[in-house]
């Protein structure tokens, strides 16, 4: 996980509509950048729906929410449409941002070891500095937790 107080790495990733986004385009706003393992899985769906339900409150606090996984643009589009998600999902099939933010790690599942995305959320300030970092996030609780962090 990246250290609090460090400059957040910039990235250029396509969203669910294929439109490119960079972190630097959000200078002047707080950014909740969350990394999740996979579209349409139970934890990831709870987390995404939680952020979506609260998205107007994030906007009121001049913050944007960006969700990142290694799923394709097409997968993100289906996920967004299925749950009417109101925020931006970014596709990182090359793992460039996932690795830059140090969330591609060894995971153990039922004794089997594999590499994967560890659910992690960063709060980045208006100047692009990481001000909060949460690893091994509880999916269902994360959206409310991040709204509290902005208070």
N, CA, C and O atoms as a DFTB+ gen file, in Angstrom:
604 C
 N C O
     1  1       0.847      -1.180       0.000
     2  2       0.000       0.000       0.000
     3  2       0.892       1.243       0.000
     4  3       1.962       1.255       0.608
     5  1       0.438       2.273      -0.683
     6  2       1.223       3.505      -0.751
     7  2       1.106       4.292       0.548
     8  3       0.107       4.204       1.263
     9  1       2.142       5.054       0.831
    10  2       2.216       5.827       2.073
    11  2       1.339       7.080       2.021
    12  3       1.216       7.725       0.980
    13  1       0.739       7.406       3.154
    14  2       0.018       8.669       3.308
    15  2       1.047       9.788       3.187
    16  3       2.159       9.675       3.705
    17  1       0.672      10.870       2.499
    18  2       1.576      11.995       2.328
    19  2       2.360      11.956       1.025
    20  3       3.049      12.917       0.683
    21  1       2.255      10.833       0.288
    22  2       2.958      10.765      -0.993
    23  2       2.047      11.212      -2.129
    24  3       0.821      11.171      -2.018
    25  1       2.668      11.635      -3.216
    26  2       1.923      12.033      -4.411
    27  2       1.308      10.778      -5.017
    28  3       1.992       9.773      -5.212
    29  1       0.023      10.844      -5.311
    30  2      -0.662       9.707      -5.927
    31  2      -0.188       9.558      -7.373
    32  3      -0.150      10.544      -8.109
    33  1       0.173       8.346      -7.790
    34  2       0.607       8.155      -9.176
    35  2      -0.503       8.515     -10.171
    36  3      -1.661       8.141      -9.989
    37  1      -0.129       9.245     -11.221
    38  2      -1.114       9.560     -12.261
    39  2      -1.349       8.300     -13.090
    40  3      -0.533       7.377     -13.082
    41  1      -2.455       8.274     -13.794
    42  2      -2.774       7.133     -14.654
    43  2      -3.619       7.648     -15.814
    44  3      -4.139       8.763     -15.773
    45  1      -3.746       6.832     -16.831
    46  2      -4.653       7.097     -17.952
    47  2      -5.370       5.777     -18.223
    48  3      -4.782       4.834     -18.753
    49  1      -6.653       5.726     -17.851
    50  2      -7.435       4.494     -17.972
    51  2      -8.791       4.796     -18.606
    52  3      -9.353       5.869     -18.385
    53  1      -9.325       3.851     -19.397
    54  2     -10.656       4.047     -19.983
    55  2     -11.763       3.714     -18.977
    56  3     -11.624       2.818     -18.144
    57  1     -12.869       4.467     -19.083
    58  2     -14.027       4.181     -18.226
    59  2     -14.963       3.192     -18.924
    60  3     -14.624       2.621     -19.961
    61  1     -16.134       3.003     -18.339
    62  2     -17.102       2.035     -18.854
    63  2     -17.614       2.393     -20.245
    64  3     -18.223       1.553     -20.909
    65  1     -17.378       3.630     -20.700
    66  2     -17.779       4.045     -22.048
    67  2     -16.582       4.152     -22.992
    68  3     -16.730       4.570     -24.141
    69  1     -15.392       3.773     -22.506
    70  2     -14.203       3.852     -23.335
    71  2     -13.529       5.221     -23.326
    72  3     -12.560       5.434     -24.054
    73  1     -14.033       6.160     -22.506
    74  2     -13.461       7.508     -22.409
    75  2     -12.261       7.469     -21.456
    76  3     -12.353       6.917     -20.359
    77  1     -11.149       8.051     -21.875
    78  2      -9.932       8.035     -21.050
    79  2     -10.048       9.033     -19.889
    80  3     -10.590      10.128     -20.041
    81  1      -9.530       8.629     -18.740
    82  2      -9.478       9.477     -17.543
    83  2      -8.058       9.452     -17.006
    84  3      -7.381       8.425     -17.054
    85  1      -7.612      10.603     -16.490
    86  2      -6.331      10.671     -15.795
    87  2      -6.598      11.205     -14.402
    88  3      -7.571      11.928     -14.186
    89  1      -5.744      10.855     -13.460
    90  2      -5.906      11.396     -12.111
    91  2      -5.720      12.912     -12.132
    92  3      -6.406      13.640     -11.415
    93  1      -4.786      13.378     -12.958
    94  2      -4.475      14.817     -12.983
    95  2      -5.665      15.679     -13.417
    96  3      -5.696      16.871     -13.114
    97  1      -6.631      15.104     -14.112
    98  2      -7.802      15.907     -14.502
    99  2      -8.714      16.222     -13.311
   100  3      -9.627      17.040     -13.425
   101  1      -8.465      15.573     -12.177
   102  2      -9.298      15.801     -10.992
   103  2      -8.630      16.712      -9.963
   104  3      -9.113      16.833      -8.837
   105  1      -7.525      17.351     -10.341
   106  2      -6.877      18.305      -9.433
   107  2      -7.920      19.362      -9.060
   108  3      -8.655      19.850      -9.918
   109  1      -7.976      19.714      -7.756
   110  2      -8.986      20.660      -7.283
   111  2     -10.177      19.972      -6.639
   112  3     -11.015      20.627      -6.019
   113  1     -10.259      18.657      -6.781
   114  2     -11.320      17.866      -6.140
   115  2     -10.670      16.767      -5.306
   116  3      -9.546      16.343      -5.574
   117  1     -11.403      16.319      -4.292
   118  2     -10.954      15.132      -3.571
   119  2     -11.355      13.921      -4.409
   120  3     -12.405      13.916      -5.053
   121  1     -10.508      12.898      -4.390
   122  2     -10.780      11.684      -5.165
   123  2     -10.774      10.480      -4.231
   124  3      -9.823      10.254      -3.483
   125  1     -11.860       9.715      -4.294
   126  2     -11.905       8.431      -3.622
   127  2     -11.593       7.426      -4.726
   128  3     -12.404       7.185      -5.619
   129  1     -10.409       6.854      -4.642
   130  2      -9.941       5.897      -5.643
   131  2      -9.958       4.530      -4.987
   132  3      -9.170       4.244      -4.086
   133  1     -10.876       3.688      -5.457
   134  2     -10.943       2.373      -4.822
   135  2     -10.690       1.271      -5.841
   136  3     -11.160       1.316      -6.978
   137  1      -9.935       0.290      -5.392
   138  2      -9.569      -0.852      -6.218
   139  2     -10.341      -2.065      -5.715
   140  3     -10.394      -2.328      -4.514
   141  1     -10.933      -2.791      -6.640
   142  2     -11.733      -3.955      -6.260
   143  2     -11.417      -5.128      -7.192
   144  3     -10.979      -4.919      -8.323
   145  1     -11.638      -6.369      -6.716
   146  2     -11.227      -7.534      -7.498
   147  2     -11.999      -7.785      -8.797
   148  3     -11.375      -8.028      -9.830
   149  1     -13.349      -7.732      -8.778
   150  2     -14.066      -8.196      -9.962
   151  2     -15.504      -7.682     -10.009
   152  3     -16.212      -7.664      -9.002
   153  1     -15.916      -7.264     -11.214
   154  2     -17.311      -6.857     -11.438
   155  2     -18.255      -8.019     -11.132
   156  3     -17.904      -9.186     -11.305
   157  1     -19.463      -7.673     -10.673
   158  2     -20.549      -8.633     -10.505
   159  2     -20.291      -9.746      -9.493
   160  3     -20.926     -10.799      -9.560
   161  1     -19.363      -9.526      -8.551
   162  2     -19.220     -10.477      -7.448
   163  2     -19.903      -9.841      -6.238
   164  3     -20.118      -8.629      -6.216
   165  1     -20.239     -10.634      -5.249
   166  2     -21.108     -10.110      -4.186
   167  2     -20.506      -8.927      -3.436
   168  3     -21.165      -7.899      -3.281
   169  1     -19.259      -9.056      -2.968
   170  2     -18.653      -7.946      -2.219
   171  2     -18.475      -6.703      -3.075
   172  3     -18.753      -5.586      -2.639
   173  1     -18.009      -6.911      -4.294
   174  2     -17.756      -5.776      -5.189
   175  2     -19.066      -5.069      -5.559
   176  3     -19.103      -3.848      -5.708
   177  1     -20.130      -5.849      -5.701
   178  2     -21.439      -5.262      -6.016
   179  2     -21.947      -4.440      -4.833
   180  3     -22.457      -3.335      -5.019
   181  1     -21.809      -4.978      -3.610
   182  2     -22.238      -4.220      -2.417
   183  2     -21.476      -2.903      -2.319
   184  3     -22.060      -1.853      -2.053
   185  1     -20.165      -2.972      -2.537
   186  2     -19.336      -1.770      -2.441
   187  2     -19.747      -0.750      -3.508
   188  3     -19.941       0.426      -3.201
   189  1     -19.878      -1.198      -4.747
   190  2     -20.233      -0.296      -5.849
   191  2     -21.616       0.321      -5.633
   192  3     -21.792       1.523      -5.830
   193  1     -22.582      -0.480      -5.235
   194  2     -23.938       0.043      -5.002
   195  2     -23.952       1.037      -3.844
   196  3     -24.697       2.016      -3.873
   197  1     -23.132       0.787      -2.827
   198  2     -23.014       1.713      -1.697
   199  2     -22.457       3.061      -2.133
   200  3     -22.958       4.106      -1.719
   201  1     -21.422       3.039      -2.967
   202  2     -20.872       4.298      -3.481
   203  2     -21.889       4.996      -4.379
   204  3     -22.019       6.219      -4.342
   205  1     -22.597       4.228      -5.174
   206  2     -23.576       4.791      -6.102
   207  2     -24.724       5.474      -5.355
   208  3     -25.128       6.582      -5.708
   209  1     -25.246       4.806      -4.318
   210  2     -26.351       5.377      -3.519
   211  2     -25.938       6.691      -2.872
   212  3     -26.744       7.614      -2.759
   213  1     -24.686       6.772      -2.451
   214  2     -24.205       7.956      -1.730
   215  2     -23.535       8.983      -2.645
   216  3     -23.052      10.010      -2.168
   217  1     -23.502       8.719      -3.942
   218  2     -22.732       9.578      -4.837
   219  2     -23.122      11.058      -4.760
   220  3     -22.236      11.912      -4.792
   221  1     -24.429      11.396      -4.659
   222  2     -24.771      12.822      -4.522
   223  2     -24.117      13.464      -3.292
   224  3     -23.732      14.633      -3.338
   225  1     -23.989      12.709      -2.194
   226  2     -23.352      13.236      -0.985
   227  2     -21.851      13.449      -1.206
   228  3     -21.275      14.408      -0.691
   229  1     -21.228      12.560      -1.967
   230  2     -19.805      12.753      -2.290
   231  2     -19.628      14.022      -3.133
   232  3     -18.714      14.813      -2.900
   233  1     -20.517      14.201      -4.111
   234  2     -20.430      15.389      -4.972
   235  2     -20.621      16.675      -4.165
   236  3     -19.953      17.676      -4.420
   237  1     -21.539      16.643      -3.186
   238  2     -21.754      17.812      -2.310
   239  2     -20.473      18.188      -1.575
   240  3     -20.239      19.358      -1.274
   241  1     -19.652      17.189      -1.290
   242  2     -18.382      17.431      -0.582
   243  2     -17.229      17.652      -1.567
   244  3     -16.058      17.587      -1.193
   245  1     -17.580      17.915      -2.830
   246  2     -16.602      18.185      -3.891
   247  2     -15.613      17.037      -4.058
   248  3     -14.414      17.249      -4.238
   249  1     -16.148      15.801      -3.993
   250  2     -15.324      14.606      -4.160
   251  2     -15.891      13.755      -5.291
   252  3     -17.099      13.742      -5.532
   253  1     -15.006      13.049      -5.975
   254  2     -15.434      12.099      -7.002
   255  2     -15.032      10.699      -6.554
   256  3     -14.098      10.519      -5.772
   257  1     -15.759       9.719      -7.068
   258  2     -15.460       8.317      -6.773
   259  2     -15.036       7.654      -8.079
   260  3     -15.724       7.752      -9.096
   261  1     -13.902       6.985      -8.031
   262  2     -13.410       6.218      -9.174
   263  2     -13.155       4.790      -8.715
   264  3     -12.360       4.565      -7.802
   265  1     -13.817       3.831      -9.333
   266  2     -13.604       2.420      -9.028
   267  2     -12.717       1.804     -10.097
   268  3     -12.936       2.019     -11.289
   269  1     -11.719       1.040      -9.677
   270  2     -10.768       0.442     -10.627
   271  2     -10.687      -1.066     -10.421
   272  3     -10.537      -1.542      -9.296
   273  1     -10.789      -1.808     -11.514
   274  2     -10.506      -3.245     -11.488
   275  2      -9.847      -3.616     -12.813
   276  3      -9.731      -2.791     -13.719
   277  1      -9.417      -4.880     -12.907
   278  2      -8.770      -5.319     -14.140
   279  2      -9.781      -5.823     -15.163
   280  3      -9.395      -6.354     -16.204
   281  1     -11.081      -5.661     -14.876
   282  2     -12.113      -6.055     -15.830
   283  2     -12.073      -5.157     -17.064
   284  3     -11.561      -4.038     -17.018
   285  1     -12.618      -5.662     -18.158
   286  2     -12.638      -4.915     -19.424
   287  2     -13.653      -3.773     -19.390
   288  3     -14.512      -3.709     -18.511
   289  1     -13.532      -2.880     -20.364
   290  2     -14.493      -1.787     -20.538
   291  2     -15.899      -2.379     -20.701
   292  3     -16.850      -1.886     -20.093
   293  1     -16.036      -3.421     -21.511
   294  2     -17.351      -4.042     -21.751
   295  2     -17.935      -4.629     -20.461
   296  3     -19.136      -4.513     -20.217
   297  1     -17.095      -5.253     -19.642
   298  2     -17.547      -5.806     -18.363
   299  2     -18.040      -4.680     -17.450
   300  3     -19.086      -4.796     -16.812
   301  1     -17.267      -3.589     -17.399
   302  2     -17.671      -2.427     -16.585
   303  2     -19.012      -1.867     -17.067
   304  3     -19.860      -1.498     -16.254
   305  1     -19.199      -1.804     -18.375
   306  2     -20.447      -1.262     -18.934
   307  2     -21.628      -2.118     -18.482
   308  3     -22.655      -1.589     -18.057
   309  1     -21.481      -3.434     -18.576
   310  2     -22.569      -4.334     -18.134
   311  2     -22.835      -4.174     -16.642
   312  3     -23.989      -4.135     -16.217
   313  1     -21.766      -4.082     -15.840
   314  2     -21.874      -3.915     -14.381
   315  2     -22.592      -2.603     -14.068
   316  3     -23.495      -2.563     -13.232
   317  1     -22.182      -1.530     -14.747
   318  2     -22.795      -0.212     -14.521
   319  2     -24.283      -0.245     -14.871
   320  3     -25.111       0.257     -14.111
   321  1     -24.617      -0.826     -16.004
   322  2     -26.014      -0.851     -16.445
   323  2     -26.876      -1.738     -15.556
   324  3     -28.009      -1.383     -15.232
   325  1     -26.344      -2.886     -15.164
   326  2     -27.099      -3.833     -14.339
   327  2     -27.514      -3.201     -13.009
   328  3     -28.625      -3.432     -12.532
   329  1     -26.624      -2.405     -12.411
   330  2     -26.893      -1.829     -11.084
   331  2     -27.104      -0.316     -11.130
   332  3     -27.127       0.329     -10.082
   333  1     -27.255       0.257     -12.313
   334  2     -27.424       1.717     -12.487
   335  2     -26.400       2.504     -11.668
   336  3     -26.760       3.427     -10.938
   337  1     -25.143       2.141     -11.789
   338  2     -24.088       2.821     -11.035
   339  2     -23.894       4.236     -11.577
   340  3     -23.893       4.465     -12.787
   341  1     -23.727       5.179     -10.643
   342  2     -23.720       6.605     -11.011
   343  2     -22.332       7.228     -11.043
   344  3     -22.197       8.425     -11.297
   345  1     -21.307       6.437     -10.792
   346  2     -19.945       6.978     -10.773
   347  2     -19.100       6.256     -11.822
   348  3     -19.588       5.357     -12.507
   349  1     -17.848       6.647     -11.944
   350  2     -16.960       6.158     -12.991
   351  2     -16.234       4.875     -12.582
   352  3     -15.656       4.789     -11.498
   353  1     -16.277       3.887     -13.468
   354  2     -15.515       2.655     -13.305
   355  2     -14.382       2.685     -14.324
   356  3     -14.611       2.960     -15.502
   357  1     -13.169       2.404     -13.878
   358  2     -12.016       2.434     -14.767
   359  2     -11.479       1.024     -14.998
   360  3     -11.371       0.224     -14.069
   361  1     -11.149       0.740     -16.242
   362  2     -10.646      -0.565     -16.641
   363  2      -9.123      -0.528     -16.698
   364  3      -8.538       0.291     -17.406
   365  1      -8.486      -1.429     -15.941
   366  2      -7.026      -1.495     -15.902
   367  2      -6.576      -2.914     -16.270
   368  3      -5.993      -3.624     -15.451
   369  1      -6.853      -3.306     -17.501
   370  2      -6.524      -4.665     -17.946
   371  2      -5.014      -4.912     -17.980
   372  3      -4.572      -6.056     -17.879
   373  1      -4.219      -3.842     -18.123
   374  2      -2.753      -3.971     -18.151
   375  2      -2.142      -3.929     -16.740
   376  3      -0.935      -4.108     -16.581
   377  1      -2.977      -3.693     -15.720
   378  2      -2.554      -3.618     -14.315
   379  2      -1.603      -2.451     -14.030
   380  3      -0.860      -2.498     -13.050
   381  1      -1.611      -1.417     -14.857
   382  2      -0.662      -0.308     -14.670
   383  2      -0.954       0.475     -13.386
   384  3      -0.048       0.680     -12.579
   385  1      -2.189       0.913     -13.184
   386  2      -2.530       1.636     -11.955
   387  2      -2.583       0.677     -10.769
   388  3      -2.161       1.021      -9.664
   389  1      -3.100      -0.521     -11.002
   390  2      -3.200      -1.525      -9.934
   391  2      -1.823      -1.773      -9.319
   392  3      -1.691      -1.847      -8.097
   393  1      -0.800      -1.901     -10.164
   394  2       0.557      -2.120      -9.659
   395  2       1.155      -0.828      -9.100
   396  3       1.853      -0.864      -8.087
   397  1       0.894       0.312      -9.745
   398  2       1.425       1.596      -9.260
   399  2       0.912       1.913      -7.853
   400  3       1.618       2.526      -7.053
   401  1      -0.321       1.494      -7.559
   402  2      -0.918       1.745      -6.232
   403  2      -0.689       0.575      -5.273
   404  3      -1.252       0.546      -4.178
   405  1       0.135      -0.385      -5.685
   406  2       0.555      -1.489      -4.833
   407  2      -0.620      -2.312      -4.286
   408  3      -0.627      -2.686      -3.114
   409  1      -1.611      -2.589      -5.144
   410  2      -2.748      -3.416      -4.706
   411  2      -2.763      -4.787      -5.389
   412  3      -3.658      -5.592      -5.135
   413  1      -1.777      -5.059      -6.255
   414  2      -1.635      -6.384      -6.887
   415  2      -0.737      -7.200      -5.983
   416  3       0.478      -7.004      -5.961
   417  1      -1.329      -8.109      -5.243
   418  2      -0.580      -8.827      -4.210
   419  2      -0.950     -10.296      -4.184
   420  3      -1.920     -10.736      -4.801
   421  1      -0.140     -11.036      -3.447
   422  2      -0.412     -12.454      -3.244
   423  2      -1.625     -12.584      -2.335
   424  3      -1.725     -11.918      -1.304
   425  1      -2.546     -13.457      -2.739
   426  2      -3.741     -13.704      -1.940
   427  2      -3.856     -15.196      -1.691
   428  3      -3.486     -16.011      -2.536
   429  1      -4.371     -15.541      -0.524
   430  2      -4.609     -16.948      -0.208
   431  2      -6.114     -17.167      -0.117
   432  3      -6.819     -16.440       0.583
   433  1      -6.591     -18.170      -0.829
   434  2      -8.009     -18.502      -0.799
   435  2      -8.138     -20.021      -0.689
   436  3      -7.761     -20.749      -1.607
   437  1      -8.668     -20.491       0.432
   438  2      -8.802     -21.926       0.691
   439  2      -7.471     -22.637       0.490
   440  3      -7.421     -23.713      -0.106
   441  1      -6.388     -22.034       0.990
   442  2      -5.070     -22.643       0.914
   443  2      -4.358     -22.456      -0.423
   444  3      -3.175     -22.774      -0.545
   445  1      -5.071     -21.943      -1.425
   446  2      -4.482     -21.739      -2.748
   447  2      -3.915     -20.319      -2.816
   448  3      -4.588     -19.360      -2.439
   449  1      -2.692     -20.190      -3.290
   450  2      -2.047     -18.885      -3.393
   451  2      -2.105     -18.405      -4.843
   452  3      -1.752     -19.139      -5.767
   453  1      -2.557     -17.160      -5.029
   454  2      -2.583     -16.571      -6.368
   455  2      -2.383     -15.065      -6.247
   456  3      -2.462     -14.497      -5.158
   457  1      -2.125     -14.437      -7.375
   458  2      -1.988     -12.974      -7.389
   459  2      -3.351     -12.370      -7.710
   460  3      -4.109     -12.910      -8.516
   461  1      -3.651     -11.245      -7.071
   462  2      -4.933     -10.589      -7.335
   463  2      -4.968      -9.214      -6.719
   464  3      -4.028      -8.784      -6.049
   465  1      -6.080      -8.526      -6.960
   466  2      -6.283      -7.186      -6.415
   467  2      -6.770      -7.303      -4.979
   468  3      -7.773      -7.961      -4.699
   469  1      -6.045      -6.657      -4.075
   470  2      -6.476      -6.573      -2.678
   471  2      -7.356      -5.325      -2.569
   472  3      -6.927      -4.222      -2.908
   473  1      -8.582      -5.510      -2.097
   474  2      -9.544      -4.402      -2.002
   475  2      -8.940      -3.269      -1.160
   476  3      -8.689      -3.437       0.034
   477  1      -8.712      -2.129      -1.792
   478  2      -7.999      -1.012      -1.168
   479  2      -8.665       0.291      -1.591
   480  3      -9.089       0.431      -2.738
   481  1      -8.758       1.246      -0.666
   482  2      -9.329       2.554      -0.984
   483  2      -8.377       3.656      -0.546
   484  3      -7.877       3.662       0.579
   485  1      -8.142       4.582      -1.458
   486  2      -7.308       5.752      -1.184
   487  2      -8.172       7.003      -1.240
   488  3      -9.062       7.128      -2.081
   489  1      -7.888       7.934      -0.318
   490  2      -8.483       9.268      -0.384
   491  2      -7.357      10.213      -0.772
   492  3      -6.344      10.319      -0.080
   493  1      -7.556      10.895      -1.890
   494  2      -6.538      11.770      -2.464
   495  2      -7.053      13.204      -2.389
   496  3      -8.195      13.479      -2.757
   497  1      -6.212      14.111      -1.914
   498  2      -6.671      15.505      -1.745
   499  2      -6.641      16.279      -3.065
   500  3      -6.289      15.740      -4.115
   501  1      -7.018      17.549      -2.981
   502  2      -7.161      18.406      -4.164
   503  2      -5.845      18.615      -4.917
   504  3      -5.861      18.975      -6.094
   505  1      -4.707      18.393      -4.251
   506  2      -3.402      18.555      -4.907
   507  2      -2.824      17.221      -5.379
   508  3      -1.702      17.180      -5.885
   509  1      -3.575      16.135      -5.220
   510  2      -3.091      14.834      -5.681
   511  2      -2.235      14.086      -4.674
   512  3      -1.471      13.194      -5.042
   513  1      -2.362      14.452      -3.390
   514  2      -1.601      13.792      -2.330
   515  2      -2.514      12.779      -1.622
   516  3      -3.673      13.073      -1.330
   517  1      -1.974      11.587      -1.352
   518  2      -2.744      10.571      -0.620
   519  2      -2.855      11.014       0.839
   520  3      -1.846      11.178       1.526
   521  1      -4.091      11.205       1.302
   522  2      -4.282      11.632       2.694
   523  2      -4.849      10.513       3.579
   524  3      -4.771      10.599       4.804
   525  1      -5.411       9.477       2.973
   526  2      -5.881       8.300       3.721
   527  2      -5.682       7.085       2.840
   528  3      -5.800       7.168       1.617
   529  1      -5.380       5.963       3.458
   530  2      -5.219       4.708       2.723
   531  2      -5.773       3.576       3.570
   532  3      -5.408       3.420       4.736
   533  1      -6.655       2.790       2.976
   534  2      -7.289       1.689       3.695
   535  2      -7.101       0.399       2.914
   536  3      -7.569       0.277       1.782
   537  1      -6.414      -0.564       3.520
   538  2      -6.205      -1.866       2.892
   539  2      -7.167      -2.892       3.441
   540  3      -7.714      -2.721       4.531
   541  1      -7.376      -3.960       2.690
   542  2      -8.277      -5.054       3.084
   543  2      -9.608      -4.501       3.598
   544  3     -10.078      -4.848       4.682
   545  1     -10.183      -3.644       2.794
   546  2     -11.411      -2.926       3.118
   547  2     -12.604      -3.888       3.197
   548  3     -12.683      -4.852       2.435
   549  1     -13.518      -3.621       4.116
   550  2     -14.784      -4.354       4.164
   551  2     -15.708      -3.703       3.131
   552  3     -16.091      -2.542       3.267
   553  1     -16.053      -4.468       2.105
   554  2     -16.768      -3.935       0.942
   555  2     -18.052      -3.184       1.304
   556  3     -18.270      -2.068       0.830
   557  1     -18.890      -3.782       2.129
   558  2     -20.195      -3.192       2.432
   559  2     -20.064      -1.907       3.262
   560  3     -20.899      -1.009       3.150
   561  1     -19.017      -1.819       4.095
   562  2     -18.855      -0.670       4.995
   563  2     -18.081       0.491       4.378
   564  3     -18.171       1.621       4.858
   565  1     -17.327       0.221       3.322
   566  2     -16.403       1.198       2.768
   567  2     -17.047       2.513       2.302
   568  3     -16.504       3.576       2.602
   569  1     -18.179       2.490       1.583
   570  2     -18.761       3.769       1.134
   571  2     -19.126       4.707       2.285
   572  3     -18.831       5.901       2.221
   573  1     -19.761       4.189       3.332
   574  2     -20.136       5.033       4.480
   575  2     -18.871       5.526       5.192
   576  3     -18.805       6.675       5.628
   577  1     -17.869       4.648       5.307
   578  2     -16.602       5.000       5.938
   579  2     -15.956       6.164       5.191
   580  3     -15.461       7.102       5.816
   581  1     -15.957       6.111       3.874
   582  2     -15.303       7.166       3.088
   583  2     -16.069       8.483       3.167
   584  3     -15.464       9.554       3.145
   585  1     -17.392       8.409       3.259
   586  2     -18.195       9.616       3.417
   587  2     -17.860      10.271       4.755
   588  3     -17.764      11.495       4.844
   589  1     -17.681       9.455       5.795
   590  2     -17.281       9.955       7.114
   591  2     -15.904      10.620       7.060
   592  3     -15.681      11.649       7.697
   593  1     -14.977      10.024       6.293
   594  2     -13.632      10.583       6.171
   595  2     -13.644      11.988       5.567
   596  3     -12.753      12.794       5.834
   597  1     -14.645      12.268       4.762
   598  2     -14.757      13.588       4.119
   599  2     -15.377      14.636       5.038
   600  3     -15.279      15.835       4.775
   601  1     -16.014      14.181       6.115
   602  2     -16.753      15.103       7.013
   603  2     -15.806      16.049       7.747
   604  3     -16.253      16.882       8.535
